[in-house]
mmCIF file of C-alpha atoms in Angstrom:
data_model
loop_
_atom_site.group_PDB
_atom_site.id
_atom_site.type_symbol
_atom_site.label_atom_id
_atom_site.label_comp_id
_atom_site.label_asym_id
_atom_site.label_seq_id
_atom_site.Cartn_x
_atom_site.Cartn_y
_atom_site.Cartn_z
ATOM 1 C CA UNK A 1 -72.402 -167.673 65.699
ATOM 2 C CA UNK A 2 -71.528 -171.375 65.996
ATOM 3 C CA UNK A 3 -70.404 -171.303 62.363
ATOM 4 C CA UNK A 4 -68.289 -168.190 62.967
ATOM 5 C CA UNK A 5 -66.600 -169.753 65.984
ATOM 6 C CA UNK A 6 -65.902 -172.944 64.060
ATOM 7 C CA UNK A 7 -64.441 -171.147 61.056
ATOM 8 C CA UNK A 8 -62.256 -168.819 63.138
ATOM 9 C CA UNK A 9 -61.044 -171.523 65.549
ATOM 10 C CA UNK A 10 -57.870 -172.197 63.592
ATOM 11 C CA UNK A 11 -58.893 -175.858 63.133
ATOM 12 C CA UNK A 12 -61.443 -175.351 60.354
ATOM 13 C CA UNK A 13 -60.910 -177.274 57.117
ATOM 14 C CA UNK A 14 -61.773 -176.442 53.531
ATOM 15 C CA UNK A 15 -64.685 -178.897 53.897
ATOM 16 C CA UNK A 16 -65.993 -176.809 56.839
ATOM 17 C CA UNK A 17 -65.733 -173.660 54.733
ATOM 18 C CA UNK A 18 -67.592 -175.302 51.840
ATOM 19 C CA UNK A 19 -70.287 -176.585 54.209
ATOM 20 C CA UNK A 20 -70.813 -173.075 55.556
ATOM 21 C CA UNK A 21 -71.139 -171.681 52.031
ATOM 22 C CA UNK A 22 -73.788 -174.332 51.271
ATOM 23 C CA UNK A 23 -75.597 -173.422 54.504
ATOM 24 C CA UNK A 24 -75.620 -169.742 53.507
ATOM 25 C CA UNK A 25 -77.013 -170.651 50.092
ATOM 26 C CA UNK A 26 -80.133 -172.330 51.524
ATOM 27 C CA UNK A 27 -82.094 -169.091 51.344
ATOM 28 C CA UNK A 28 -82.102 -165.350 52.048
ATOM 29 C CA UNK A 29 -82.810 -165.865 55.738
ATOM 30 C CA UNK A 30 -79.650 -167.975 56.063
ATOM 31 C CA UNK A 31 -77.575 -165.422 54.173
ATOM 32 C CA UNK A 32 -79.044 -162.703 56.366
ATOM 33 C CA UNK A 33 -78.211 -164.622 59.543
ATOM 34 C CA UNK A 34 -74.649 -165.173 58.298
ATOM 35 C CA UNK A 35 -74.155 -161.487 57.556
ATOM 36 C CA UNK A 36 -75.587 -160.523 60.937
ATOM 37 C CA UNK A 37 -73.282 -162.954 62.735
ATOM 38 C CA UNK A 38 -70.253 -161.536 60.912
ATOM 39 C CA UNK A 39 -71.344 -158.013 61.780
ATOM 40 C CA UNK A 40 -71.697 -158.928 65.446
ATOM 41 C CA UNK A 41 -68.331 -160.667 65.394
ATOM 42 C CA UNK A 42 -66.678 -157.530 64.044
ATOM 43 C CA UNK A 43 -68.554 -155.029 66.207
ATOM 44 C CA UNK A 44 -68.973 -156.408 69.696
ATOM 45 C CA UNK A 45 -71.368 -153.709 70.797
ATOM 46 C CA UNK A 46 -73.980 -154.524 68.139
ATOM 47 C CA UNK A 47 -75.006 -157.946 69.350
ATOM 48 C CA UNK A 48 -78.695 -157.139 69.025
ATOM 49 C CA UNK A 49 -78.251 -156.906 65.265
ATOM 50 C CA UNK A 50 -78.125 -160.679 65.053
ATOM 51 C CA UNK A 51 -81.917 -160.792 65.231
ATOM 52 C CA UNK A 52 -82.742 -157.904 62.876
ATOM 53 C CA UNK A 53 -83.203 -160.013 59.767
ATOM 54 C CA UNK A 54 -85.350 -162.646 61.466
ATOM 55 C CA UNK A 55 -88.986 -162.550 60.455
ATOM 56 C CA UNK A 56 -90.174 -164.041 63.754
ATOM 57 C CA UNK A 57 -89.035 -162.937 67.205
ATOM 58 C CA UNK A 58 -90.084 -165.536 69.831
ATOM 59 C CA UNK A 59 -89.987 -163.215 72.834
ATOM 60 C CA UNK A 60 -88.187 -160.198 74.204
ATOM 61 C CA UNK A 61 -86.542 -162.361 76.856
ATOM 62 C CA UNK A 62 -85.176 -164.815 74.299
ATOM 63 C CA UNK A 63 -83.909 -161.991 72.129
ATOM 64 C CA UNK A 64 -82.098 -160.406 75.086
ATOM 65 C CA UNK A 65 -80.629 -163.755 76.090
ATOM 66 C CA UNK A 66 -79.527 -164.444 72.537
ATOM 67 C CA UNK A 67 -78.020 -160.984 72.276
ATOM 68 C CA UNK A 68 -76.075 -161.489 75.513
ATOM 69 C CA UNK A 69 -74.733 -164.853 74.345
ATOM 70 C CA UNK A 70 -73.849 -163.398 70.943
ATOM 71 C CA UNK A 71 -72.078 -160.479 72.590
ATOM 72 C CA UNK A 72 -70.044 -162.842 74.774
ATOM 73 C CA UNK A 73 -69.119 -165.037 71.818
ATOM 74 C CA UNK A 74 -68.334 -162.025 69.657
ATOM 75 C CA UNK A 75 -66.262 -160.466 72.423
ATOM 76 C CA UNK A 76 -64.132 -163.590 72.788
ATOM 77 C CA UNK A 77 -63.740 -163.933 69.032
ATOM 78 C CA UNK A 78 -62.873 -160.271 68.578
ATOM 79 C CA UNK A 79 -60.313 -160.408 71.376
ATOM 80 C CA UNK A 80 -58.887 -163.630 69.967
ATOM 81 C CA UNK A 81 -58.313 -162.071 66.545
ATOM 82 C CA UNK A 82 -57.013 -158.800 67.998
ATOM 83 C CA UNK A 83 -54.431 -160.698 70.054
ATOM 84 C CA UNK A 84 -53.421 -162.903 67.139
ATOM 85 C CA UNK A 85 -54.795 -166.239 68.368
ATOM 86 C CA UNK A 86 -57.651 -166.383 65.835
ATOM 87 C CA UNK A 87 -57.989 -165.114 62.273
ATOM 88 C CA UNK A 88 -60.032 -162.023 61.580
ATOM 89 C CA UNK A 89 -63.424 -162.513 59.983
ATOM 90 C CA UNK A 90 -61.950 -161.526 56.586
ATOM 91 C CA UNK A 91 -59.088 -164.009 56.928
ATOM 92 C CA UNK A 92 -61.403 -166.797 58.082
ATOM 93 C CA UNK A 93 -62.915 -166.859 54.600
ATOM 94 C CA UNK A 94 -59.633 -166.376 52.720
ATOM 95 C CA UNK A 95 -58.175 -169.346 50.854
ATOM 96 C CA UNK A 96 -54.827 -168.922 52.640
ATOM 97 C CA UNK A 97 -54.176 -167.182 55.944
ATOM 98 C CA UNK A 98 -51.574 -166.653 58.676
ATOM 99 C CA UNK A 99 -51.886 -165.824 62.376
ATOM 100 C CA UNK A 100 -49.567 -163.650 64.477
ATOM 101 C CA UNK A 101 -45.946 -164.666 64.013
ATOM 102 C CA UNK A 102 -46.690 -166.993 61.090
ATOM 103 C CA UNK A 103 -45.473 -166.717 57.502
ATOM 104 C CA UNK A 104 -46.374 -168.905 54.559
ATOM 105 C CA UNK A 105 -44.908 -169.509 51.100
ATOM 106 C CA UNK A 106 -47.290 -170.307 48.246
ATOM 107 C CA UNK A 107 -46.413 -171.418 44.721
ATOM 108 C CA UNK A 108 -48.596 -171.065 41.621
ATOM 109 C CA UNK A 109 -47.651 -171.367 37.925
ATOM 110 C CA UNK A 110 -44.966 -168.675 37.326
ATOM 111 C CA UNK A 111 -45.946 -166.971 40.601
ATOM 112 C CA UNK A 112 -44.566 -167.179 44.148
ATOM 113 C CA UNK A 113 -46.276 -165.553 47.120
ATOM 114 C CA UNK A 114 -44.713 -164.977 50.546
ATOM 115 C CA UNK A 115 -47.591 -164.314 52.932
ATOM 116 C CA UNK A 116 -46.535 -162.304 55.960
ATOM 117 C CA UNK A 117 -47.962 -162.392 59.491
ATOM 118 C CA UNK A 118 -51.715 -161.789 60.113
ATOM 119 C CA UNK A 119 -52.507 -161.884 56.406
ATOM 120 C CA UNK A 120 -55.054 -163.457 54.078
ATOM 121 C CA UNK A 121 -54.974 -164.304 50.352
ATOM 122 C CA UNK A 122 -57.739 -165.598 48.089
ATOM 123 C CA UNK A 123 -57.812 -167.018 44.571
ATOM 124 C CA UNK A 124 -60.208 -165.261 42.213
ATOM 125 C CA UNK A 125 -60.830 -168.416 40.205
ATOM 126 C CA UNK A 126 -63.843 -166.971 38.406
ATOM 127 C CA UNK A 127 -61.484 -164.532 36.660
ATOM 128 C CA UNK A 128 -59.044 -167.232 35.587
ATOM 129 C CA UNK A 129 -55.587 -168.452 36.514
ATOM 130 C CA UNK A 130 -53.208 -165.913 38.015
ATOM 131 C CA UNK A 131 -55.913 -163.706 39.539
ATOM 132 C CA UNK A 132 -55.288 -163.214 43.265
ATOM 133 C CA UNK A 133 -56.725 -160.975 45.981
ATOM 134 C CA UNK A 134 -54.855 -159.827 49.072
ATOM 135 C CA UNK A 135 -57.571 -159.867 51.721
ATOM 136 C CA UNK A 136 -55.548 -158.410 54.589
ATOM 137 C CA UNK A 137 -52.038 -157.871 55.866
ATOM 138 C CA UNK A 138 -48.974 -158.034 53.653
ATOM 139 C CA UNK A 139 -47.390 -160.252 51.023
ATOM 140 C CA UNK A 140 -44.464 -160.343 48.602
ATOM 141 C CA UNK A 141 -45.162 -161.448 45.026
ATOM 142 C CA UNK A 142 -42.706 -162.767 42.445
ATOM 143 C CA UNK A 143 -43.898 -163.119 38.834
ATOM 144 C CA UNK A 144 -41.677 -164.639 36.159
ATOM 145 C CA UNK A 145 -42.948 -164.908 32.588
ATOM 146 C CA UNK A 146 -41.956 -163.855 29.068
ATOM 147 C CA UNK A 147 -45.474 -164.183 27.696
ATOM 148 C CA UNK A 148 -46.980 -160.973 29.085
ATOM 149 C CA UNK A 149 -48.799 -160.318 32.374
ATOM 150 C CA UNK A 150 -49.406 -163.548 34.291
ATOM 151 C CA UNK A 151 -50.334 -162.043 37.651
ATOM 152 C CA UNK A 152 -53.337 -159.837 38.369
ATOM 153 C CA UNK A 153 -53.638 -158.772 41.989
ATOM 154 C CA UNK A 154 -56.491 -156.985 43.726
ATOM 155 C CA UNK A 155 -55.595 -155.408 47.058
ATOM 156 C CA UNK A 156 -58.516 -153.433 48.465
ATOM 157 C CA UNK A 157 -58.536 -150.219 46.413
ATOM 158 C CA UNK A 158 -55.604 -151.175 44.157
ATOM 159 C CA UNK A 159 -55.321 -153.505 41.146
ATOM 160 C CA UNK A 160 -51.914 -154.311 39.619
ATOM 161 C CA UNK A 161 -50.641 -156.651 36.896
ATOM 162 C CA UNK A 162 -47.127 -158.003 36.419
ATOM 163 C CA UNK A 163 -45.133 -160.338 34.211
ATOM 164 C CA UNK A 164 -41.553 -160.004 35.503
ATOM 165 C CA UNK A 165 -41.430 -158.309 38.880
ATOM 166 C CA UNK A 166 -40.890 -158.691 42.602
ATOM 167 C CA UNK A 167 -43.064 -156.460 44.736
ATOM 168 C CA UNK A 168 -44.555 -156.129 48.222
ATOM 169 C CA UNK A 169 -48.147 -155.085 48.911
ATOM 170 C CA UNK A 170 -49.303 -154.021 52.351
ATOM 171 C CA UNK A 171 -52.805 -153.145 53.482
ATOM 172 C CA UNK A 172 -52.756 -150.536 56.218
ATOM 173 C CA UNK A 173 -55.910 -149.248 57.871
ATOM 174 C CA UNK A 174 -56.729 -146.580 55.279
ATOM 175 C CA UNK A 175 -54.397 -147.215 52.364
ATOM 176 C CA UNK A 176 -52.754 -149.779 50.119
ATOM 177 C CA UNK A 177 -48.967 -149.587 49.729
ATOM 178 C CA UNK A 178 -47.337 -151.191 46.667
ATOM 179 C CA UNK A 179 -43.517 -151.354 46.688
ATOM 180 C CA UNK A 180 -41.685 -152.576 43.570
ATOM 181 C CA UNK A 181 -38.372 -154.268 44.398
ATOM 182 C CA UNK A 182 -37.440 -155.620 40.948
ATOM 183 C CA UNK A 183 -38.740 -155.146 37.419
ATOM 184 C CA UNK A 184 -41.925 -153.143 36.956
ATOM 185 C CA UNK A 185 -45.681 -153.564 37.277
ATOM 186 C CA UNK A 186 -48.752 -151.811 35.925
ATOM 187 C CA UNK A 187 -51.224 -150.096 38.212
ATOM 188 C CA UNK A 188 -54.805 -150.296 36.894
ATOM 189 C CA UNK A 189 -56.696 -148.872 39.871
ATOM 190 C CA UNK A 190 -57.353 -146.440 41.474
ATOM 191 C CA UNK A 191 -55.375 -144.726 38.693
ATOM 192 C CA UNK A 192 -53.397 -146.107 35.769
ATOM 193 C CA UNK A 193 -49.630 -145.941 35.694
ATOM 194 C CA UNK A 194 -46.418 -147.899 35.983
ATOM 195 C CA UNK A 195 -44.476 -148.644 39.165
ATOM 196 C CA UNK A 196 -40.774 -149.282 38.564
ATOM 197 C CA UNK A 197 -38.101 -150.898 40.707
ATOM 198 C CA UNK A 198 -37.315 -148.707 43.689
ATOM 199 C CA UNK A 199 -40.692 -146.980 43.589
ATOM 200 C CA UNK A 200 -43.595 -147.123 46.001
ATOM 201 C CA UNK A 201 -47.234 -146.290 45.252
ATOM 202 C CA UNK A 202 -49.480 -145.125 48.096
ATOM 203 C CA UNK A 203 -53.154 -145.690 47.171
ATOM 204 C CA UNK A 204 -55.581 -143.806 49.377
ATOM 205 C CA UNK A 205 -59.047 -142.279 48.906
ATOM 206 C CA UNK A 206 -59.088 -143.017 45.197
ATOM 207 C CA UNK A 207 -55.728 -141.338 44.520
ATOM 208 C CA UNK A 208 -52.146 -142.512 44.046
ATOM 209 C CA UNK A 209 -48.929 -140.905 45.243
ATOM 210 C CA UNK A 210 -45.760 -142.460 43.798
ATOM 211 C CA UNK A 211 -42.378 -141.895 45.387
ATOM 212 C CA UNK A 212 -38.982 -143.523 45.762
ATOM 213 C CA UNK A 213 -38.819 -146.250 48.389
ATOM 214 C CA UNK A 214 -37.207 -144.613 51.394
ATOM 215 C CA UNK A 215 -35.659 -147.826 52.711
ATOM 216 C CA UNK A 216 -35.725 -151.057 50.699
ATOM 217 C CA UNK A 217 -34.533 -153.129 53.657
ATOM 218 C CA UNK A 218 -37.290 -151.789 55.909
ATOM 219 C CA UNK A 219 -39.925 -152.699 53.310
ATOM 220 C CA UNK A 220 -38.785 -156.259 52.710
ATOM 221 C CA UNK A 221 -36.721 -157.181 55.788
ATOM 222 C CA UNK A 222 -39.497 -159.455 57.096
ATOM 223 C CA UNK A 223 -38.804 -161.809 54.172
ATOM 224 C CA UNK A 224 -35.451 -162.565 55.851
ATOM 225 C CA UNK A 225 -36.909 -162.750 59.346
ATOM 226 C CA UNK A 226 -35.928 -159.232 60.368
ATOM 227 C CA UNK A 227 -37.555 -155.912 61.161
ATOM 228 C CA UNK A 228 -35.586 -152.745 60.532
ATOM 229 C CA UNK A 229 -36.437 -149.402 62.160
ATOM 230 C CA UNK A 230 -34.638 -146.131 61.524
ATOM 231 C CA UNK A 231 -35.514 -143.284 63.893
ATOM 232 C CA UNK A 232 -39.140 -144.410 64.298
ATOM 233 C CA UNK A 233 -41.365 -143.428 67.265
ATOM 234 C CA UNK A 234 -41.736 -146.167 69.866
ATOM 235 C CA UNK A 235 -45.511 -146.179 69.389
ATOM 236 C CA UNK A 236 -45.105 -147.156 65.737
ATOM 237 C CA UNK A 237 -42.484 -149.775 66.606
ATOM 238 C CA UNK A 238 -44.793 -151.329 69.212
ATOM 239 C CA UNK A 239 -47.659 -151.461 66.705
ATOM 240 C CA UNK A 240 -45.421 -153.250 64.206
ATOM 241 C CA UNK A 241 -44.098 -155.726 66.780
ATOM 242 C CA UNK A 242 -47.697 -156.455 67.797
ATOM 243 C CA UNK A 243 -48.313 -157.825 64.301
ATOM 244 C CA UNK A 244 -45.735 -160.565 64.895
ATOM 245 C CA UNK A 245 -46.497 -161.421 68.518
ATOM 246 C CA UNK A 246 -49.455 -163.243 70.020
ATOM 247 C CA UNK A 247 -50.784 -161.016 72.782
ATOM 248 C CA UNK A 248 -50.364 -157.291 73.239
ATOM 249 C CA UNK A 249 -47.507 -154.824 73.700
ATOM 250 C CA UNK A 250 -48.620 -151.502 75.230
ATOM 251 C CA UNK A 251 -46.643 -148.266 75.577
ATOM 252 C CA UNK A 252 -48.086 -146.821 78.766
ATOM 253 C CA UNK A 253 -47.467 -143.068 78.395
ATOM 254 C CA UNK A 254 -47.381 -140.463 75.614
ATOM 255 C CA UNK A 255 -43.861 -139.276 76.362
ATOM 256 C CA UNK A 256 -42.451 -142.787 76.012
ATOM 257 C CA UNK A 257 -44.497 -143.349 72.837
ATOM 258 C CA UNK A 258 -42.622 -140.496 71.105
ATOM 259 C CA UNK A 259 -39.115 -141.788 71.942
ATOM 260 C CA UNK A 260 -37.171 -142.731 68.792
ATOM 261 C CA UNK A 261 -36.003 -146.251 67.962
ATOM 262 C CA UNK A 262 -33.306 -147.416 65.531
ATOM 263 C CA UNK A 263 -32.307 -151.040 65.202
ATOM 264 C CA UNK A 264 -32.639 -154.432 63.524
ATOM 265 C CA UNK A 265 -34.679 -157.058 65.378
ATOM 266 C CA UNK A 266 -35.252 -160.751 64.720
ATOM 267 C CA UNK A 267 -38.858 -161.852 64.302
ATOM 268 C CA UNK A 268 -38.167 -165.093 66.155
ATOM 269 C CA UNK A 269 -37.133 -163.161 69.295
ATOM 270 C CA UNK A 270 -39.727 -160.428 69.815
ATOM 271 C CA UNK A 271 -39.515 -160.447 73.640
ATOM 272 C CA UNK A 272 -35.749 -160.076 73.402
ATOM 273 C CA UNK A 273 -36.265 -157.121 71.038
ATOM 274 C CA UNK A 274 -38.599 -155.478 73.558
ATOM 275 C CA UNK A 275 -36.032 -155.840 76.338
ATOM 276 C CA UNK A 276 -33.314 -154.416 74.084
ATOM 277 C CA UNK A 277 -35.508 -151.402 73.224
ATOM 278 C CA UNK A 278 -36.265 -150.819 76.889
ATOM 279 C CA UNK A 279 -32.571 -150.909 77.817
ATOM 280 C CA UNK A 280 -31.611 -148.583 74.956
ATOM 281 C CA UNK A 281 -34.271 -146.013 75.895
ATOM 282 C CA UNK A 282 -33.977 -146.407 79.649
ATOM 283 C CA UNK A 283 -37.606 -147.522 79.933
ATOM 284 C CA UNK A 284 -38.945 -150.342 82.121
ATOM 285 C CA UNK A 285 -40.321 -153.362 80.253
ATOM 286 C CA UNK A 286 -42.740 -155.501 82.252
ATOM 287 C CA UNK A 287 -43.738 -158.911 80.885
ATOM 288 C CA UNK A 288 -46.906 -159.441 82.924
ATOM 289 C CA UNK A 289 -47.508 -162.733 81.073
ATOM 290 C CA UNK A 290 -46.205 -164.369 77.896
ATOM 291 C CA UNK A 291 -48.954 -162.450 76.097
ATOM 292 C CA UNK A 292 -48.997 -159.034 77.757
ATOM 293 C CA UNK A 293 -46.112 -156.566 77.941
ATOM 294 C CA UNK A 294 -45.971 -152.963 79.208
ATOM 295 C CA UNK A 295 -43.267 -150.479 78.154
ATOM 296 C CA UNK A 296 -42.708 -147.279 80.115
#
């Protein structure tokens, strides 16, 4: 758990990450302890699992004490990642990551990546140059080459390749969304096919549904520092704004959650956007702290 806290603190270095990987490689008991700690970190209620792989259990009292400490640590870590102050466990081990409200631009040979808020990206160096993996969140990719595919991207259940294309990939809870803005790219998994400019592929449960992008600006507005909503329910808008804000925005009742929102909002002024939405819908907006807002 000390390793997990260190690596998710936001101050960890690549040397810390490498040291943890060496620690895990000492033997199966270390790897087991690491996996248990990650599991506890992700699922606060399973703190007792941290001792399952241990071959020796000193005493019931020590186990209970250790479980309580682990639960407290895991609870803080889980809350920290949920509120955007700490990376998620997946992002902690990604090569590049962003927290709530952060964006990052990465440059590789013939490839540019714009990493959006609360996202993680890793290099799959074992597969060669140009092989990337979107660990979480959302990113825009630009590939420019005349020599064939130079970018291979894995994004949960989807794998795409591109040579000359601009596209956005987003990982939602249960699906991977690939939106082609320019050029074209090849989809290799979960099904084979081509995604052309203006098309969007929804990959879910091993299947792909391809359709025209409903709103190009809504898909890529974040690249210009804006979020665009057209007749979206307030609940969905609040969820999206939560991705860019440290803390939590809560819509307090079901009726308010179904109210419709249309507008363009600046990512650098999320609180101002919340006040504007409240005024437009006639709903109270209460900023209980810089990190906790109630609507409705």
